Amino acid sequence: MSKLLSPEEIATQAGGDATPNRLPSPRVFADRAARLRQLAQGHAMADFLAFAARLADAQQTLLERRGPTAPPDEAQLRRCRQHGMPPLDAHGAALPADWMAVLHDLATAVVPHAPAGLQNAIAALPDFPEERLAALARAILRGDEDLSNPIELALAPLIGASLQVLWTAAALGLATTDIPTGFEGGQCPACGAPPVASIVRIGDGGHGVRYVTCSLCACEWHVTRIKCVPCQNTRGIAYQALEGAGGPAHPAVKAETCPDCHASLKIVSMETDPAVDAFADDLATLALDMLVDEAGFHRAGRNLFLFLP
Ligand code: FE
Ligand code: FE
């Protein structure tokens, strides 16, 4: 007779034969926009989420116009696989030559719907030194941006959105076998960027398998459940959720907290709600970040629509 497994054992063993990496859907931004619109209904931050949906729509248009980027040459891809290096390195790579055109196209598409601060910043864009914009974009890719300038602070989500278009197009030019495997850490194996959140998938991705979603290129990498993504610790992992008046406020979203490194990364579950999107559901549950922050955990996820000075 086989031994009964605890829920933890089942979750840890799920995905033994899961695909290690997943490329983004070619419709990733359209799906995200649809989820953002759904989440905006009756939400305290409805205007913000509705604007984020407009921005995601514009990203989808630009992604489709651009198509998948030609991949790095075979020798470079082989080196990356051998040494476990991300082939679309976001930290040291140069910006694509036309990145500024992508930024301007996004600005033009969203400016009629943008909040006043962003409208003013977009109006100032033609006079803004290109070199400073490029420096800000590179800083956002490295994760060390200094947003003390109010115009730069207002433009940061637009720059983040343009970088997502470029890196998602590049990811769509890869084959899953081009991405190094065997990593369960806090950096995207395709581009090296941090995650936005993680997602428990259903269907073709394997039922109940957890993937971590990249904040930049939207690739996903498999990480065993009940494990801290940033530090790999498996002991004392706990989950926190938002409670509303009549029960859980966002039942498909939990914060996975680690007592070792004090990181908190959200986990969204398709088992609870098949429509979840790691990026959209993260934006709609900022109250959960405040809750875990008060409990002493720092936010490990990065969302490129969300910047603080
Ligand atoms: Fe990535
Ligand atoms: Fe940890």
Short mmCIF file of C-alpha atoms and ligand atoms in Angstrom, two decimals:
data_model
loop_
_atom_site.label_atom_id
_atom_site.label_comp_id
_atom_site.label_asym_id
_atom_site.label_seq_id
_atom_site.Cartn_x
_atom_site.Cartn_y
_atom_site.Cartn_z
CA MET A 1 0.00 0.00 0.00
CA SER A 2 1.41 3.39 -0.93
CA LYS A 3 1.99 5.94 1.77
CA LEU A 4 -0.32 8.93 1.94
CA LEU A 5 1.45 12.17 1.08
CA SER A 6 1.02 15.40 3.01
CA PRO A 7 -0.04 18.50 1.01
CA GLU A 8 3.53 19.80 1.37
CA GLU A 9 4.98 16.57 -0.09
CA ILE A 10 2.53 16.66 -2.99
CA ALA A 11 3.37 20.28 -3.72
CA THR A 12 7.11 19.68 -3.47
CA GLN A 13 6.95 16.66 -5.76
CA ALA A 14 4.64 18.30 -8.32
CA GLY A 15 6.56 19.34 -11.38
CA GLY A 16 9.24 16.70 -11.24
CA ASP A 17 8.90 16.48 -15.00
CA ALA A 18 7.73 20.07 -15.54
CA THR A 19 9.14 22.17 -18.36
CA PRO A 20 11.96 24.11 -16.70
CA ASN A 21 11.36 27.34 -18.62
CA ARG A 22 8.39 28.85 -20.43
CA LEU A 23 8.53 31.51 -23.12
CA PRO A 24 6.00 34.35 -22.91
CA SER A 25 2.73 34.08 -24.77
CA PRO A 26 2.76 36.24 -27.93
CA ARG A 27 -0.46 37.71 -26.46
CA VAL A 28 1.03 38.38 -23.02
CA PHE A 29 0.23 42.10 -22.94
CA ALA A 30 -3.31 41.66 -24.33
CA ASP A 31 -4.05 39.01 -21.69
CA ARG A 32 -2.58 41.29 -19.03
CA ALA A 33 -4.70 44.23 -20.21
CA ALA A 34 -7.85 42.09 -20.02
CA ARG A 35 -6.99 40.98 -16.48
CA LEU A 36 -6.22 44.56 -15.41
CA ARG A 37 -9.66 45.69 -16.68
CA GLN A 38 -11.32 42.88 -14.78
CA LEU A 39 -9.42 43.74 -11.60
CA ALA A 40 -10.19 47.47 -11.98
CA GLN A 41 -13.93 46.89 -11.52
CA GLY A 42 -14.92 48.19 -8.10
CA HIS A 43 -11.26 48.46 -7.04
CA ALA A 44 -10.03 51.33 -4.84
CA MET A 45 -7.29 51.93 -7.44
CA ALA A 46 -9.60 51.54 -10.45
CA ASP A 47 -8.21 54.53 -12.40
CA PHE A 48 -4.63 53.36 -11.98
CA LEU A 49 -5.45 49.79 -13.05
CA ALA A 50 -7.49 51.03 -16.02
CA PHE A 51 -4.55 53.17 -17.14
CA ALA A 52 -2.19 50.21 -16.69
CA ALA A 53 -4.54 48.25 -19.00
CA ARG A 54 -4.25 51.01 -21.65
CA LEU A 55 -0.48 50.85 -21.37
CA ALA A 56 -0.53 47.05 -21.72
CA ASP A 57 -2.77 47.40 -24.83
CA ALA A 58 -0.20 49.77 -26.35
CA GLN A 59 2.58 47.30 -25.46
CA GLN A 60 0.70 44.52 -27.30
CA THR A 61 0.33 46.68 -30.43
CA LEU A 62 4.05 47.49 -30.43
CA LEU A 63 5.04 43.88 -29.70
CA GLU A 64 3.01 42.65 -32.68
CA ARG A 65 4.41 45.36 -34.94
CA ARG A 66 7.95 44.46 -33.88
CA GLY A 67 7.65 40.66 -34.01
CA PRO A 68 10.20 38.33 -32.40
CA THR A 69 13.76 39.69 -32.37
CA ALA A 70 16.52 37.69 -34.10
CA PRO A 71 18.25 35.62 -31.38
CA PRO A 72 21.92 35.94 -30.41
CA ASP A 73 24.21 33.85 -32.64
CA GLU A 74 24.56 30.11 -31.98
CA ALA A 75 28.06 30.41 -30.43
CA GLN A 76 26.79 32.97 -27.91
CA LEU A 77 23.72 30.85 -27.08
CA ARG A 78 25.97 27.82 -26.53
CA ARG A 79 28.27 29.79 -24.21
CA CYS A 80 25.26 30.97 -22.19
CA ARG A 81 23.89 27.42 -21.85
CA GLN A 82 27.30 26.05 -20.82
CA HIS A 83 27.94 28.72 -18.20
CA GLY A 84 24.34 29.24 -17.04
CA MET A 85 24.30 32.85 -18.24
CA PRO A 86 21.10 34.62 -19.39
CA PRO A 87 21.27 35.02 -23.19
CA LEU A 88 19.28 38.31 -23.12
CA ASP A 89 21.34 39.88 -20.33
CA ALA A 90 19.48 42.97 -19.09
CA HIS A 91 22.22 44.20 -16.77
CA GLY A 92 25.13 44.79 -19.10
CA ALA A 93 23.52 44.76 -22.54
CA ALA A 94 23.25 47.84 -24.73
CA LEU A 95 19.80 49.27 -25.40
CA PRO A 96 18.43 48.33 -28.84
CA ALA A 97 19.07 51.16 -31.34
CA ASP A 98 15.36 51.95 -31.71
CA TRP A 99 14.35 51.83 -28.05
CA MET A 100 13.58 55.57 -28.02
CA ALA A 101 11.13 55.09 -30.90
CA VAL A 102 9.31 52.43 -28.85
CA LEU A 103 9.16 54.84 -25.90
CA HIS A 104 7.73 57.63 -28.06
CA ASP A 105 5.17 55.31 -29.68
CA LEU A 106 3.99 54.16 -26.24
CA ALA A 107 3.79 57.77 -25.05
CA THR A 108 1.72 58.78 -28.09
CA ALA A 109 -0.66 55.85 -27.59
CA VAL A 110 -1.36 56.45 -23.90
CA VAL A 111 -1.09 60.23 -23.49
CA PRO A 112 -4.85 60.92 -23.94
CA HIS A 113 -5.61 58.51 -21.05
CA ALA A 114 -2.62 59.29 -18.82
CA PRO A 115 -2.86 60.87 -15.37
CA ALA A 116 -1.90 64.57 -15.25
CA GLY A 117 1.63 63.99 -13.95
CA LEU A 118 2.46 61.63 -16.80
CA GLN A 119 0.81 63.91 -19.38
CA ASN A 120 3.07 66.76 -18.26
CA ALA A 121 6.12 64.49 -18.32
CA ILE A 122 5.25 63.26 -21.83
CA ALA A 123 4.82 66.90 -22.95
CA ALA A 124 8.37 67.55 -21.64
CA LEU A 125 9.76 64.49 -23.45
CA PRO A 126 10.90 66.28 -26.67
CA ASP A 127 13.11 68.64 -24.62
CA PHE A 128 14.44 65.91 -22.35
CA PRO A 129 18.07 64.98 -23.16
CA GLU A 130 18.12 61.57 -24.86
CA GLU A 131 21.29 60.63 -23.02
CA ARG A 132 19.54 61.11 -19.68
CA LEU A 133 16.62 58.98 -20.78
CA ALA A 134 19.01 56.25 -21.92
CA ALA A 135 20.89 56.45 -18.62
CA LEU A 136 17.58 56.11 -16.75
CA ALA A 137 16.58 53.12 -18.90
CA ARG A 138 19.91 51.40 -18.18
CA ALA A 139 19.53 52.14 -14.46
CA ILE A 140 16.02 50.61 -14.49
CA LEU A 141 17.46 47.50 -16.18
CA ARG A 142 20.12 47.27 -13.46
CA GLY A 143 17.57 48.04 -10.74
CA ASP A 144 19.46 51.01 -9.32
CA GLU A 145 17.47 53.97 -10.66
CA ASP A 146 17.50 57.24 -8.74
CA LEU A 147 14.11 58.90 -9.22
CA SER A 148 14.62 62.19 -7.38
CA ASN A 149 13.66 64.16 -10.50
CA PRO A 150 9.81 64.35 -10.70
CA ILE A 151 9.73 64.14 -14.51
CA GLU A 152 11.92 61.05 -14.47
CA LEU A 153 9.74 59.54 -11.73
CA ALA A 154 6.62 60.11 -13.84
CA LEU A 155 8.29 58.67 -16.96
CA ALA A 156 9.72 55.57 -15.23
CA PRO A 157 6.66 53.30 -15.80
CA LEU A 158 6.58 54.32 -19.47
CA ILE A 159 10.29 53.52 -19.80
CA GLY A 160 9.70 50.25 -17.94
CA ALA A 161 6.87 49.41 -20.35
CA SER A 162 9.09 50.13 -23.37
CA LEU A 163 11.83 47.87 -21.98
CA GLN A 164 9.26 45.09 -21.44
CA VAL A 165 8.24 45.32 -25.12
CA LEU A 166 11.88 45.08 -26.26
CA TRP A 167 12.83 42.20 -23.95
CA THR A 168 9.60 40.26 -24.55
CA ALA A 169 10.16 40.55 -28.31
CA ALA A 170 13.69 39.23 -27.73
CA ALA A 171 12.38 36.35 -25.58
CA LEU A 172 9.93 35.41 -28.34
CA GLY A 173 12.93 35.06 -30.67
CA LEU A 174 14.38 32.31 -28.45
CA ALA A 175 13.58 28.61 -28.22
CA THR A 176 12.98 27.31 -24.69
CA THR A 177 16.12 25.19 -25.16
CA ASP A 178 18.16 28.41 -25.56
CA ILE A 179 17.47 29.29 -21.91
CA PRO A 180 19.79 27.75 -19.29
CA THR A 181 18.09 25.22 -17.00
CA GLY A 182 18.63 24.02 -13.47
CA PHE A 183 18.12 27.34 -11.71
CA GLU A 184 15.51 27.93 -9.07
CA GLY A 185 16.76 31.33 -8.01
CA GLY A 186 15.61 34.90 -8.01
CA GLN A 187 16.92 35.89 -11.44
CA CYS A 188 15.34 35.17 -14.80
CA PRO A 189 17.45 32.56 -16.63
CA ALA A 190 16.60 34.27 -19.94
CA CYS A 191 17.44 37.91 -19.08
CA GLY A 192 18.75 38.08 -15.50
CA ALA A 193 15.99 40.43 -14.28
CA PRO A 194 14.17 39.86 -10.97
CA PRO A 195 10.69 38.31 -10.82
CA VAL A 196 7.43 40.20 -10.51
CA ALA A 197 5.68 37.29 -8.71
CA SER A 198 5.16 33.57 -9.14
CA ILE A 199 2.23 31.64 -10.58
CA VAL A 200 0.78 28.19 -9.95
CA ARG A 201 -0.25 26.95 -13.40
CA ILE A 202 -2.94 24.58 -14.61
CA GLY A 203 -3.33 22.82 -17.94
CA ASP A 204 -0.51 22.48 -20.44
CA GLY A 205 2.11 23.78 -18.01
CA GLY A 206 1.47 20.84 -15.68
CA HIS A 207 -1.22 20.94 -13.02
CA GLY A 208 -0.15 22.68 -9.83
CA VAL A 209 3.36 23.51 -11.06
CA ARG A 210 4.79 26.80 -9.86
CA TYR A 211 6.67 29.14 -12.17
CA VAL A 212 8.31 32.45 -11.40
CA THR A 213 7.40 35.25 -13.83
CA CYS A 214 10.10 37.63 -15.04
CA SER A 215 9.41 41.32 -14.43
CA LEU A 216 11.08 42.28 -17.72
CA CYS A 217 10.86 39.62 -20.49
CA ALA A 218 7.81 37.70 -19.15
CA CYS A 219 9.61 34.33 -19.43
CA GLU A 220 8.86 31.93 -16.59
CA TRP A 221 11.13 29.53 -14.76
CA HIS A 222 10.14 26.58 -12.62
CA VAL A 223 10.69 26.82 -8.89
CA THR A 224 9.47 24.09 -6.53
CA ARG A 225 6.57 25.20 -4.33
CA ILE A 226 6.97 26.13 -0.68
CA LYS A 227 10.42 27.54 -1.29
CA CYS A 228 11.77 31.06 -0.94
CA VAL A 229 12.60 32.20 -4.49
CA PRO A 230 15.32 34.74 -3.54
CA CYS A 231 17.24 32.51 -1.06
CA GLN A 232 16.02 28.93 -1.76
CA ASN A 233 15.14 28.29 1.89
CA THR A 234 12.34 25.75 2.41
CA ARG A 235 11.93 25.99 6.19
CA GLY A 236 9.24 28.07 7.83
CA ILE A 237 7.78 29.39 4.57
CA ALA A 238 4.43 30.99 5.35
CA TYR A 239 1.59 32.57 3.38
CA GLN A 240 -0.37 35.73 4.00
CA ALA A 241 -3.50 36.90 2.22
CA LEU A 242 -5.77 39.93 2.16
CA GLU A 243 -8.93 39.60 4.16
CA GLY A 244 -12.04 41.54 3.21
CA ALA A 245 -15.22 42.05 5.18
CA GLY A 246 -16.80 38.83 3.90
CA GLY A 247 -13.72 36.60 3.51
CA PRO A 248 -10.55 36.65 1.39
CA ALA A 249 -10.32 39.88 -0.67
CA HIS A 250 -8.12 38.43 -3.46
CA PRO A 251 -8.27 34.67 -2.86
CA ALA A 252 -5.93 33.81 -5.78
CA VAL A 253 -3.07 35.95 -4.43
CA LYS A 254 -0.88 35.18 -1.43
CA ALA A 255 2.42 36.54 -0.19
CA GLU A 256 5.04 33.81 0.31
CA THR A 257 7.25 34.91 3.19
CA CYS A 258 10.63 33.59 4.29
CA PRO A 259 11.84 33.76 7.90
CA ASP A 260 15.50 33.42 6.78
CA CYS A 261 15.95 36.36 4.38
CA HIS A 262 12.70 38.19 5.26
CA ALA A 263 11.69 38.37 1.62
CA SER A 264 8.10 38.28 0.46
CA LEU A 265 7.15 37.30 -3.10
CA LYS A 266 3.56 36.97 -4.25
CA ILE A 267 2.22 33.70 -5.58
CA VAL A 268 -0.90 33.82 -7.75
CA SER A 269 -2.89 30.66 -8.35
CA MET A 270 -4.61 29.59 -11.54
CA GLU A 271 -6.08 26.76 -9.48
CA THR A 272 -8.11 29.38 -7.61
CA ASP A 273 -8.73 31.71 -10.57
CA PRO A 274 -7.66 30.62 -14.08
CA ALA A 275 -7.57 34.30 -15.25
CA VAL A 276 -4.73 35.43 -12.94
CA ASP A 277 -1.73 37.26 -14.39
CA ALA A 278 1.32 37.60 -12.13
CA PHE A 279 1.97 41.19 -13.17
CA ALA A 280 -1.66 42.42 -13.11
CA ASP A 281 -2.59 40.67 -9.89
CA ASP A 282 0.54 42.04 -8.25
CA LEU A 283 -0.50 45.61 -9.15
CA ALA A 284 -4.00 45.04 -7.81
CA THR A 285 -2.82 43.76 -4.42
CA LEU A 286 -0.44 46.47 -3.17
CA ALA A 287 -2.35 46.38 0.12
CA LEU A 288 -0.86 42.91 0.65
CA ASP A 289 2.63 44.39 0.33
CA MET A 290 1.80 46.86 3.09
CA LEU A 291 0.50 44.04 5.26
CA VAL A 292 3.67 41.93 4.95
CA ASP A 293 5.88 45.02 5.22
CA GLU A 294 4.29 45.73 8.62
CA ALA A 295 5.07 42.12 9.57
CA GLY A 296 8.78 42.73 8.79
CA PHE A 297 9.15 41.29 5.28
CA HIS A 298 10.51 43.21 2.31
CA ARG A 299 9.01 43.02 -1.14
CA ALA A 300 11.19 40.86 -3.42
CA GLY A 301 9.04 41.30 -6.54
CA ARG A 302 9.66 44.12 -9.00
CA ASN A 303 6.87 45.68 -11.02
CA LEU A 304 7.95 48.03 -13.81
CA PHE A 305 4.66 49.98 -13.69
CA LEU A 306 5.36 50.84 -10.10
CA PHE A 307 8.12 53.20 -8.98
CA LEU A 308 8.64 55.12 -5.79
CA PRO A 309 10.98 58.10 -5.37
FE FE B 1 13.50 37.71 -18.12
FE FE B 2 14.48 33.62 1.79
#
